[in-house]
Short mmCIF file of C-alpha atoms and ligand atoms in Angstrom, two decimals:
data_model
loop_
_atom_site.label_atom_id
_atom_site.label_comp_id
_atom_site.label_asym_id
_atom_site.label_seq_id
_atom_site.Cartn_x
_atom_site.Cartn_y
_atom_site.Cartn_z
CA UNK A 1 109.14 146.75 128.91
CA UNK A 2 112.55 145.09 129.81
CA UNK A 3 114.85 143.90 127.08
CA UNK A 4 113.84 140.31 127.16
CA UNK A 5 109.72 140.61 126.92
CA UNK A 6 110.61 143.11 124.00
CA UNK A 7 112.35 140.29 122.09
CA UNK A 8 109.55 138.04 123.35
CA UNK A 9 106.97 140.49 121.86
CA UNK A 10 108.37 141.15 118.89
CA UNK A 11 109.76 137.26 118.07
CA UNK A 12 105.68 136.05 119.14
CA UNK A 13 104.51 139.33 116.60
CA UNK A 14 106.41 137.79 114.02
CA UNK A 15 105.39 134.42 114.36
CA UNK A 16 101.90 135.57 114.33
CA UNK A 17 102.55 137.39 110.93
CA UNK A 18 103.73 134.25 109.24
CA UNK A 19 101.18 132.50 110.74
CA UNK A 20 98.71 135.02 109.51
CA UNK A 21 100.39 135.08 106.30
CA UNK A 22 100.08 131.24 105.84
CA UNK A 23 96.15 131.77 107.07
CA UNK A 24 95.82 133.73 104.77
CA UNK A 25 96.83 131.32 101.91
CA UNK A 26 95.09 128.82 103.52
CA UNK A 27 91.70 130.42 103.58
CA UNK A 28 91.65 131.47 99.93
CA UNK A 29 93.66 129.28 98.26
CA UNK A 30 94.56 125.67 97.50
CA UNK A 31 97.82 124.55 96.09
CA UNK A 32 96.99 124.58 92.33
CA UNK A 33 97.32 127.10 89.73
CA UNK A 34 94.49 129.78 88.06
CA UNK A 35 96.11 130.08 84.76
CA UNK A 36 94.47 132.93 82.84
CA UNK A 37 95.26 133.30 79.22
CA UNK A 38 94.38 136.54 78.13
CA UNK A 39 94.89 139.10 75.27
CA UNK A 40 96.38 142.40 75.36
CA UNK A 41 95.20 143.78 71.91
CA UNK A 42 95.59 147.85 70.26
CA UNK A 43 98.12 150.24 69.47
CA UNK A 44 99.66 153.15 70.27
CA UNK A 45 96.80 155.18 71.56
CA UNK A 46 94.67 152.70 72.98
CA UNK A 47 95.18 149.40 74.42
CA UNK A 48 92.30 146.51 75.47
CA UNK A 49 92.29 143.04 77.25
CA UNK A 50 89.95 140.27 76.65
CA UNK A 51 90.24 136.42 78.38
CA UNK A 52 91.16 133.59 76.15
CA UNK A 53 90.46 131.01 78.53
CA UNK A 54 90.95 129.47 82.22
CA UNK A 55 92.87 126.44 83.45
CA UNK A 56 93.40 124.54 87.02
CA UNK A 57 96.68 123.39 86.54
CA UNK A 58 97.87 120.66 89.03
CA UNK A 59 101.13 122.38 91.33
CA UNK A 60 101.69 125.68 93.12
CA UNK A 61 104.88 126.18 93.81
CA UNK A 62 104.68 130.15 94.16
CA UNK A 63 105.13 131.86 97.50
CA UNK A 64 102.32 131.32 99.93
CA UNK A 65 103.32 134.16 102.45
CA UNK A 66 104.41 137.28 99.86
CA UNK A 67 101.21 136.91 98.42
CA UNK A 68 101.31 140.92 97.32
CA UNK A 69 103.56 142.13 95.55
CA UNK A 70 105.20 145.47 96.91
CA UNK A 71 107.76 145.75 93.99
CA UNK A 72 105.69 147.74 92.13
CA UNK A 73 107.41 146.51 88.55
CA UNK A 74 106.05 146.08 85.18
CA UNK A 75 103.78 147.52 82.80
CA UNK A 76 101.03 144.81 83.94
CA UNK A 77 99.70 143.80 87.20
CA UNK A 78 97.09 140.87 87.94
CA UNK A 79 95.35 141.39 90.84
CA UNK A 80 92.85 139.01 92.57
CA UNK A 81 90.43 140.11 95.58
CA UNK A 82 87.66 137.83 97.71
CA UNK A 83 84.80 138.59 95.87
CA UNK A 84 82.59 138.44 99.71
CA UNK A 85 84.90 141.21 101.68
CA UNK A 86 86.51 143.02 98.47
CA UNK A 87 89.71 142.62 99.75
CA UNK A 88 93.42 142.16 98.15
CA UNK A 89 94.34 138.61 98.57
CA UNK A 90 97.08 138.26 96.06
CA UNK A 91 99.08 140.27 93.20
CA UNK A 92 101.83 140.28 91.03
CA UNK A 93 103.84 142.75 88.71
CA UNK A 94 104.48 141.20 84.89
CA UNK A 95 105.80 142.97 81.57
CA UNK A 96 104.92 141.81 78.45
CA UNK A 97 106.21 141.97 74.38
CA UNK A 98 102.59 144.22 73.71
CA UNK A 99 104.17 146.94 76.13
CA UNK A 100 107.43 146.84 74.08
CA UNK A 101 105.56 146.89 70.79
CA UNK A 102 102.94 149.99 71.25
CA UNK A 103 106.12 151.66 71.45
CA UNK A 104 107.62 151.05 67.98
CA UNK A 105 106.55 152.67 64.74
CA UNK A 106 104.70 149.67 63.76
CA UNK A 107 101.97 150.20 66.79
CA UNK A 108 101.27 154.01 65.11
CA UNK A 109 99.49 152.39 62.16
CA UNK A 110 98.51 148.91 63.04
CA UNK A 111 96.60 147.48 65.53
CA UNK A 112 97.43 144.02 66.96
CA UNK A 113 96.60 141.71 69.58
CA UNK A 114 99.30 139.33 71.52
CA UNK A 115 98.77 136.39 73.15
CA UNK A 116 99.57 136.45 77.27
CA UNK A 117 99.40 134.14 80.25
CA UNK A 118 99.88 134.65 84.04
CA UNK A 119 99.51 131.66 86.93
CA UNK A 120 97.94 132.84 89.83
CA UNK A 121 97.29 130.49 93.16
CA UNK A 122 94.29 128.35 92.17
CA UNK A 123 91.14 130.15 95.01
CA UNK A 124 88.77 128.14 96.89
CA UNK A 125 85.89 130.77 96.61
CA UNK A 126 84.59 133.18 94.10
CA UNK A 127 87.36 136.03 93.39
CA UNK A 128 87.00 139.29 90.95
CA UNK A 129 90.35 138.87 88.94
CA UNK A 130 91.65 142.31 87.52
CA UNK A 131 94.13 142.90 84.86
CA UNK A 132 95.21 146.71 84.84
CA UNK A 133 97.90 147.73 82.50
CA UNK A 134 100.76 151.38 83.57
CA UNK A 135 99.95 154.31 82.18
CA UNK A 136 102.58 155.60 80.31
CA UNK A 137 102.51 158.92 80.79
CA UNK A 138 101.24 159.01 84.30
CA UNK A 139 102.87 156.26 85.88
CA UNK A 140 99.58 154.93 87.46
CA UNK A 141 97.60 151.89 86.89
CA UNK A 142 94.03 151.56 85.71
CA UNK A 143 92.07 148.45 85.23
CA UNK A 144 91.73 146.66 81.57
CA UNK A 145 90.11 143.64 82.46
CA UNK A 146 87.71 142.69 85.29
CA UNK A 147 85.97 139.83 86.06
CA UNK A 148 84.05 137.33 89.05
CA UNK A 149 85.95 133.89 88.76
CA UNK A 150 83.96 130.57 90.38
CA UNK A 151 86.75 128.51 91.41
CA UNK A 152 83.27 125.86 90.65
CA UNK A 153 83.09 127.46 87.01
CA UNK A 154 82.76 124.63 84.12
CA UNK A 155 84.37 126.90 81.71
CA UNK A 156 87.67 126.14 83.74
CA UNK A 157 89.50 123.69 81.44
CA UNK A 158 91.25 120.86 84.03
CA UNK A 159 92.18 118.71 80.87
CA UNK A 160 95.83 117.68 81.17
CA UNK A 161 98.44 119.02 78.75
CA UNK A 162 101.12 116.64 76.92
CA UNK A 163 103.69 115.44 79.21
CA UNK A 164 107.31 116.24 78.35
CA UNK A 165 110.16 114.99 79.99
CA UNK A 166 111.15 116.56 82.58
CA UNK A 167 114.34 116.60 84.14
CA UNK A 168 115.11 118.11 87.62
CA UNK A 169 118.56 119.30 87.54
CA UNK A 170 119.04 120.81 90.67
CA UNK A 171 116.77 120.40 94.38
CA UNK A 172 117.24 122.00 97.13
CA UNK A 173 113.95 121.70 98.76
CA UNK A 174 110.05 123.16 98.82
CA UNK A 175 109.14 125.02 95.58
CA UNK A 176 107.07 127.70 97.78
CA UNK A 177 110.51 128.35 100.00
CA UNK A 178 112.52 128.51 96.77
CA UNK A 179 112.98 129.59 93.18
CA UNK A 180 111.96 127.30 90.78
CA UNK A 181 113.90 128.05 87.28
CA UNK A 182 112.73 126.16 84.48
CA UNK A 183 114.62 126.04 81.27
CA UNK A 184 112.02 124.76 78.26
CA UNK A 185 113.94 123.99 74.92
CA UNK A 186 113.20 125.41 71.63
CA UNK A 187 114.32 124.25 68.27
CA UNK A 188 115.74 120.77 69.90
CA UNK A 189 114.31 117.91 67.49
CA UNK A 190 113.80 114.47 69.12
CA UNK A 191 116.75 113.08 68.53
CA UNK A 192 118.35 116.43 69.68
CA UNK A 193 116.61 116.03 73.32
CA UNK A 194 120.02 115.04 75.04
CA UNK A 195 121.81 118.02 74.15
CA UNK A 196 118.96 119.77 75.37
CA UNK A 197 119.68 118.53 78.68
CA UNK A 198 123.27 118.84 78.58
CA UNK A 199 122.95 122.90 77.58
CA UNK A 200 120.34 123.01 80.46
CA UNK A 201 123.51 121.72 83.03
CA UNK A 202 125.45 124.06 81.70
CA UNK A 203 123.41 126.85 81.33
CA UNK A 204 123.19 126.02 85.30
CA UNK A 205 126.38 126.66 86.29
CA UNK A 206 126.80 129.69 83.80
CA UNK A 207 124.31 131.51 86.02
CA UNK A 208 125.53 129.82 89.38
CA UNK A 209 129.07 131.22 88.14
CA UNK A 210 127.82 134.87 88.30
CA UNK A 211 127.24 136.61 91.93
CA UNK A 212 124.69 137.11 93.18
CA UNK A 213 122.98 134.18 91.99
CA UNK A 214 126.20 131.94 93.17
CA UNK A 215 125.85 132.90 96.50
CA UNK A 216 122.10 131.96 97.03
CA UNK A 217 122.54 128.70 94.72
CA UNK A 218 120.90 126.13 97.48
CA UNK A 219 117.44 128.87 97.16
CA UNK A 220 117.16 127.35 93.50
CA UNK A 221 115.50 124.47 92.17
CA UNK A 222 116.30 124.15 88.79
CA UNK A 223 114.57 121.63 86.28
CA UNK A 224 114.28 121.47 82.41
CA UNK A 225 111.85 120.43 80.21
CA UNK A 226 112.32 118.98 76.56
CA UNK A 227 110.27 119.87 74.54
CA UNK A 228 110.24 118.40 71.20
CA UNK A 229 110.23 120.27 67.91
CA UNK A 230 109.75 118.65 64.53
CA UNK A 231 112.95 121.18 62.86
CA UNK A 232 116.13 122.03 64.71
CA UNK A 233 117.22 125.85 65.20
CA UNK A 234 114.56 129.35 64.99
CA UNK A 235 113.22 131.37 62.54
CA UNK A 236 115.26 134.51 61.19
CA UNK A 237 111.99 136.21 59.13
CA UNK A 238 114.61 138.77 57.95
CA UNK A 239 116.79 136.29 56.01
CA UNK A 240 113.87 134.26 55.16
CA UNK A 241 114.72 131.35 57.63
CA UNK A 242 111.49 130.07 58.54
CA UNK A 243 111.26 126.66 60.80
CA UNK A 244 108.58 124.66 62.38
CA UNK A 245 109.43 124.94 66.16
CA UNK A 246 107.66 124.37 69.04
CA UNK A 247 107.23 127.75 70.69
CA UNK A 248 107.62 129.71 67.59
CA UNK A 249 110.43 131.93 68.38
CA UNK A 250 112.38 133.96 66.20
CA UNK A 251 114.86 136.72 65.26
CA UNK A 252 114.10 139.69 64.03
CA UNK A 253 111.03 141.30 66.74
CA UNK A 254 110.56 144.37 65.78
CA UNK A 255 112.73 144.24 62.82
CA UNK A 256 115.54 143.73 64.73
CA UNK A 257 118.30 141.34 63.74
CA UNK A 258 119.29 140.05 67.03
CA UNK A 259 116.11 140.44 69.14
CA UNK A 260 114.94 136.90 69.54
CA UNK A 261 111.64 136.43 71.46
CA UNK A 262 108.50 134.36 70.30
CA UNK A 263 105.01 135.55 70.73
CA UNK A 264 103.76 132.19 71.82
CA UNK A 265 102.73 132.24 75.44
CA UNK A 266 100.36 130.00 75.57
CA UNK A 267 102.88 127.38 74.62
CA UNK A 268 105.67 128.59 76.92
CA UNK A 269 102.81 127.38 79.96
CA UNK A 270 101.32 124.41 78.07
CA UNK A 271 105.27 123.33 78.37
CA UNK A 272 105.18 123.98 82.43
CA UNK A 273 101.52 123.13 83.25
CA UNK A 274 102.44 120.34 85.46
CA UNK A 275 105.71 121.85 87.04
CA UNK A 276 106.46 124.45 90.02
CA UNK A 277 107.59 127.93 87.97
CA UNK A 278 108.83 130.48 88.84
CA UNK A 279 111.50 132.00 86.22
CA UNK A 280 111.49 130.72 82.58
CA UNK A 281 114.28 130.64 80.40
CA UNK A 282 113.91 129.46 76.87
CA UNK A 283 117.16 128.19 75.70
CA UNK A 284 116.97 127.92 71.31
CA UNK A 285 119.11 125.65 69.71
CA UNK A 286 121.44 127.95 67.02
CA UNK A 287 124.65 129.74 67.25
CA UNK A 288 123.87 132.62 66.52
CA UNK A 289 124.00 135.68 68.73
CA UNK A 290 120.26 136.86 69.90
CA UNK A 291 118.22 136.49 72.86
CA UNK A 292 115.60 138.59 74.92
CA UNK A 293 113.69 139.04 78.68
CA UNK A 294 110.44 140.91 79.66
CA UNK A 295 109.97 140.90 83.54
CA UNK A 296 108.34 137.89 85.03
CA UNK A 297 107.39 136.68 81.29
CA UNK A 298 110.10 135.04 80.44
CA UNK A 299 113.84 135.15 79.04
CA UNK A 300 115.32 133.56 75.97
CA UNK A 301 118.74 132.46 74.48
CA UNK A 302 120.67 130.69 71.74
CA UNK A 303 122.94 127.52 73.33
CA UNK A 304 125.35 127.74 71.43
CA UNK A 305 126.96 131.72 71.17
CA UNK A 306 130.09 132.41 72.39
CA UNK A 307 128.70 135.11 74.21
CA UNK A 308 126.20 132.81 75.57
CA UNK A 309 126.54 133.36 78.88
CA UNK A 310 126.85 136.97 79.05
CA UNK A 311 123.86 137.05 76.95
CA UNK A 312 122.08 134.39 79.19
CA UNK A 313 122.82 136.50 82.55
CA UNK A 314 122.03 139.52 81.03
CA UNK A 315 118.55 138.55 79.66
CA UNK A 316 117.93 136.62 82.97
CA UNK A 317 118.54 139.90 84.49
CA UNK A 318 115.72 141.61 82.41
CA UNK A 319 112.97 138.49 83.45
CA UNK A 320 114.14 137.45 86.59
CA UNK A 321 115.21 140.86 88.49
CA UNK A 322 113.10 143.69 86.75
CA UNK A 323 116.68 145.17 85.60
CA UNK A 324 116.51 147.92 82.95
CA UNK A 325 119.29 147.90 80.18
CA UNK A 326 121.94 149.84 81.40
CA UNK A 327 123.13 150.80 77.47
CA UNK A 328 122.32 154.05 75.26
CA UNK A 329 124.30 153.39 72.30
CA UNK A 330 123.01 150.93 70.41
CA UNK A 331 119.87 149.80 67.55
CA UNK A 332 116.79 149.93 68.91
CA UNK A 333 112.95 150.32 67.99
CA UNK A 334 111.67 151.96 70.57
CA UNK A 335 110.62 155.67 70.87
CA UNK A 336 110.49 157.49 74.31
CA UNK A 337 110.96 154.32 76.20
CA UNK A 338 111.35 156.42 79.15
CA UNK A 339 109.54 159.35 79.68
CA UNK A 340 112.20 161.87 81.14
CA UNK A 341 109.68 163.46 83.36
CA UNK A 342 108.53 160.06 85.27
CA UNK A 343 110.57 157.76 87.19
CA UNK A 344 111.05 154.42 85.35
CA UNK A 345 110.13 151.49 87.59
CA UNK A 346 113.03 149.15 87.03
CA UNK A 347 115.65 149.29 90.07
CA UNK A 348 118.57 150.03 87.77
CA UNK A 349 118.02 153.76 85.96
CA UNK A 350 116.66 156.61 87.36
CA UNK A 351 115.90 159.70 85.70
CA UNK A 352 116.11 161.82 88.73
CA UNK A 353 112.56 162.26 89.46
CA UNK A 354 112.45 160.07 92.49
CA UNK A 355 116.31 159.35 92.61
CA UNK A 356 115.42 158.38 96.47
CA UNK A 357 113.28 155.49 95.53
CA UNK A 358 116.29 153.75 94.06
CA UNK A 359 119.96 153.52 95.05
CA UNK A 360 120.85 156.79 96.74
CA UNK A 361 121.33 154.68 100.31
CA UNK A 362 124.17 152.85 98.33
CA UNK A 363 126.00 155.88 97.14
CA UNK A 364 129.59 156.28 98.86
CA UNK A 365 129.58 159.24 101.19
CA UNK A 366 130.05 162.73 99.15
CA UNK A 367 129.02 161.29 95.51
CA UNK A 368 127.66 164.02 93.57
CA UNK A 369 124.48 163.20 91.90
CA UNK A 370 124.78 163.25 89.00
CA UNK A 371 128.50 161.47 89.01
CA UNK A 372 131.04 162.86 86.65
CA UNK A 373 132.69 160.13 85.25
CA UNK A 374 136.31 160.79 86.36
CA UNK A 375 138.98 158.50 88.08
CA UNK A 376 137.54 159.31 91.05
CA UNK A 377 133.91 157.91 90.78
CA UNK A 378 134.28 155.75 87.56
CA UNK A 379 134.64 152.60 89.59
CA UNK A 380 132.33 152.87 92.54
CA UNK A 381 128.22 153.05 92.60
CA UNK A 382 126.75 156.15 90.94
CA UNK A 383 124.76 158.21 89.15
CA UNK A 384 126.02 157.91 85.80
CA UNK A 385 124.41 159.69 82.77
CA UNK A 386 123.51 157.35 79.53
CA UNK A 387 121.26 154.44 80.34
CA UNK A 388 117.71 153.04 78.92
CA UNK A 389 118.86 153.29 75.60
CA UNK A 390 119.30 157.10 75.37
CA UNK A 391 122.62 159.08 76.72
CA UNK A 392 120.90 162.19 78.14
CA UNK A 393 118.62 162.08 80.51
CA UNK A 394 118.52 158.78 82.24
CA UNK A 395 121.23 157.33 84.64
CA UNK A 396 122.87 154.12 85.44
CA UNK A 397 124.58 153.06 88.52
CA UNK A 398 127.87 152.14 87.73
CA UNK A 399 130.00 152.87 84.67
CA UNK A 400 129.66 148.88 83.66
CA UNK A 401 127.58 146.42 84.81
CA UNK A 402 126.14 143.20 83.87
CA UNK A 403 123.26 145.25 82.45
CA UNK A 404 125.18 147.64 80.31
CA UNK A 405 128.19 145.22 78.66
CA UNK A 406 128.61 141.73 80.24
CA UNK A 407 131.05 143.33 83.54
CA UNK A 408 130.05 142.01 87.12
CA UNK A 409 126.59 143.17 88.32
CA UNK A 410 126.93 146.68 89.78
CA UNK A 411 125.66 147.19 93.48
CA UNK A 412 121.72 148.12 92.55
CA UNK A 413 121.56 145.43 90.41
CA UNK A 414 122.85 142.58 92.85
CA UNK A 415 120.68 144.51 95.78
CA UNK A 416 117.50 143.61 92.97
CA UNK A 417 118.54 140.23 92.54
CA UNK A 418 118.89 139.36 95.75
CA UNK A 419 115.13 141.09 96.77
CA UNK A 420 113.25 139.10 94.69
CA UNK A 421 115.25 135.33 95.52
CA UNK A 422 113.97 136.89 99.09
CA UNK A 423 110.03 137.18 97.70
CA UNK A 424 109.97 133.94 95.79
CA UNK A 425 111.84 132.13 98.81
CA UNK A 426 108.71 133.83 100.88
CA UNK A 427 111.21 135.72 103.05
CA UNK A 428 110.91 139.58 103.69
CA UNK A 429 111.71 141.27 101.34
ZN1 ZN B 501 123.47 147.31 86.96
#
């Protein structure tokens, strides 16, 4: 074959896979959403999902080519195949606040059941939806929840939700072709709803500010939506600060003073039902220094910090990217986060078992793995020991990062970032 039919071939081979792709979407789907509310209930030794309850929500503005997910993150997946040829027509990766608590002390003598919720393109003929959940100590995924969905079902709720005001801040085209980033306010009171919007601007070009995200900024749409709360700021449980807020988020998960998350899902989508979603950031209305992200969940922040937008990025990082904290010296409740003879799944830390699978390609010629942290190596990509919240055993990629204390993404990171924009744009990725 001479040079020119090969590019013909392979330029006609591509088109055919996006065309395929789009088929694909096409024949099983229809631009709405499948939100499934579901809960992930148990403890420590055993864990159990059950479905709270089905919506049709009005937009899909998900990717309508990457309709499975190769990234292979999270503790969670949701998978959804044709119920008529069994096959895989769309999944996605998700972590969750139950797979952070079975790991504290709390999940060896209680058992407890959290409230989740995943969107999934809405399907135009009966599906088996799946909900498996990572094995801990194996790495491997097994199934917690199965079930046939009738896209014709009447237990599918198709009620609308309350409508807040939204406000786009930023368009730069078709939610399937690019990232939609919501930020939903938390602890803003009615008459608070302008400042809402005004941190939401800001909050904008805090993240816009930060590379990579400032060099993809037209693959963003970014809108906000005020919601209303009847008292201004979050609860702090720990210094007996309780308030009535809309998504009832707090300080203090896990008994820690500055993680602030809220348990509320179902909320956190009633307050996007009618918008295109991809990333959510929850930005709370207090000062003081907190925030949290679980991959493709959500993130969340206080406005007003003076480390807000470290802490924004940072968390954003967690949600957005999949990125692992990059620190080992500091308060936490976990115990064996990372098992030191499996390969975490987040991009960022490696514990050497499958050291290939992450950033080896971007080492500089004639690194040693692991990197002694000398002059020599201290300021170039990696394989530093201390990450994941322990110092022996699991490795970062650069001596600082964005991930580790507030410095400029290192190179791993920044190659994550930049793979998923790719996925949620719909390019390769
Ligand atoms: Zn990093």
């Amino acid at each position: 074959m001479n040079y020119k039919n090969w590019v013909f071939c392979c330029v006609t081979l591509f088109y055919s896979m996006v065309t395929q792709a789009q088929n694909n979407f096409d024949a099983f789907f229809e631009k709405k959403s499948l939100r499934v509310d579901f809960a992930l209930s148990g403890n420590v030794e055993e864990q159990s999902a059950a479905l709270r309850q089905l919506r049709e929500e009005p937009v899909w503005g998900g990717p309508v080519k990457n309709l499975i997910d190769k990234f292979i993150y999270g503790s969670n997946y949701i998978n959804l195949y044709d119920k008529q040829s069994g096959r895989l027509i769309y999944s996605r990766g998700f972590n969750t606040l139950f797979d952070e608590w079975i790991t504290t002390d709390q999940a060896k003598n209680e058992t407890q059941s959290w409230d989740n919720s995943v969107s999934v393109p809405f399907p135009k003929r009966t599906i088996i939806l799946e909900i498996t959940a990572r094995e801990r100590k194996t790495n491997k995924f097994h199934p917690l929840l199965r079930m046939d969905v009738d896209p014709g079902s009447i237990f599918i709720d198709k009620g609308k939700l309350k409508e807040n005001k939204i406000a786009r801040i930023q368009h730069k085209g078709d939610p399937a072709e690019k990232v939609d980033l919501v930020f939903i306010g938390e602890g803003y009171t009615a008459s608070e709803q302008e400042k809402f919007e005004a941190d939401a601007r800001r909050f904008t070009e805090l993240l816009f500010k930060t590379d990579p995200y400032g060099s993809r900024r037209d693959d963003f749409n970014v809108w906000a939506v005020g919601v209303v709360s009847e008292e201004s700021g979050t609860d702090s449980s720990g210094k007996g600060i309780f308030k009535n807020t809309a998504l009832n988020s707090g300080y203090y998960t896990f008994g820690i003073d500055r993680y602030l998350t809220t348990p509320d899902m179902r909320s956190i989508r009633n307050a996007v039902w009618n918008i295109p979603c991809d990333a959510i950031f929850i930005l709370v209305n207090v000062q003081t220094y907190g925030g949290g992200g679980m991959y493709n969940f959500y993130a969340i922040g206080t406005a007003d910090n003076e480390k807000t937008a470290h802490v924004f990025v940072h968390e954003f990082g967690h949600s957005f990217a999949g990125l692992a904290d990059e620190y080992f010296s500091s308060e936490v409740a976990y115990n064996d986060f990372y098992p030191l003879n499996m390969e975490p799944w987040e991009p960022n830390i490696t514990t050497l078992i499958d050291f290939d699978s992450k950033w080896k390609d971007l080492l500089p010629a004639g690194t040693p793995i692991p990197t002694p942290l000398t002059d020599a190596y201290k300021d170039k990509a990696g394989v530093f020991e201390g990450g994941g919240y322990v110092s022996k055993g699991v490795y970062r990629p650069m001596d600082h990062c964005m991930m580790r204390d507030y410095h400029p993404f290192c190179p791993a990171c920044q190659r994550a970032i930049l793979r998923m924009i790719d996925y949620l744009c719909d390019k390769d990725y």
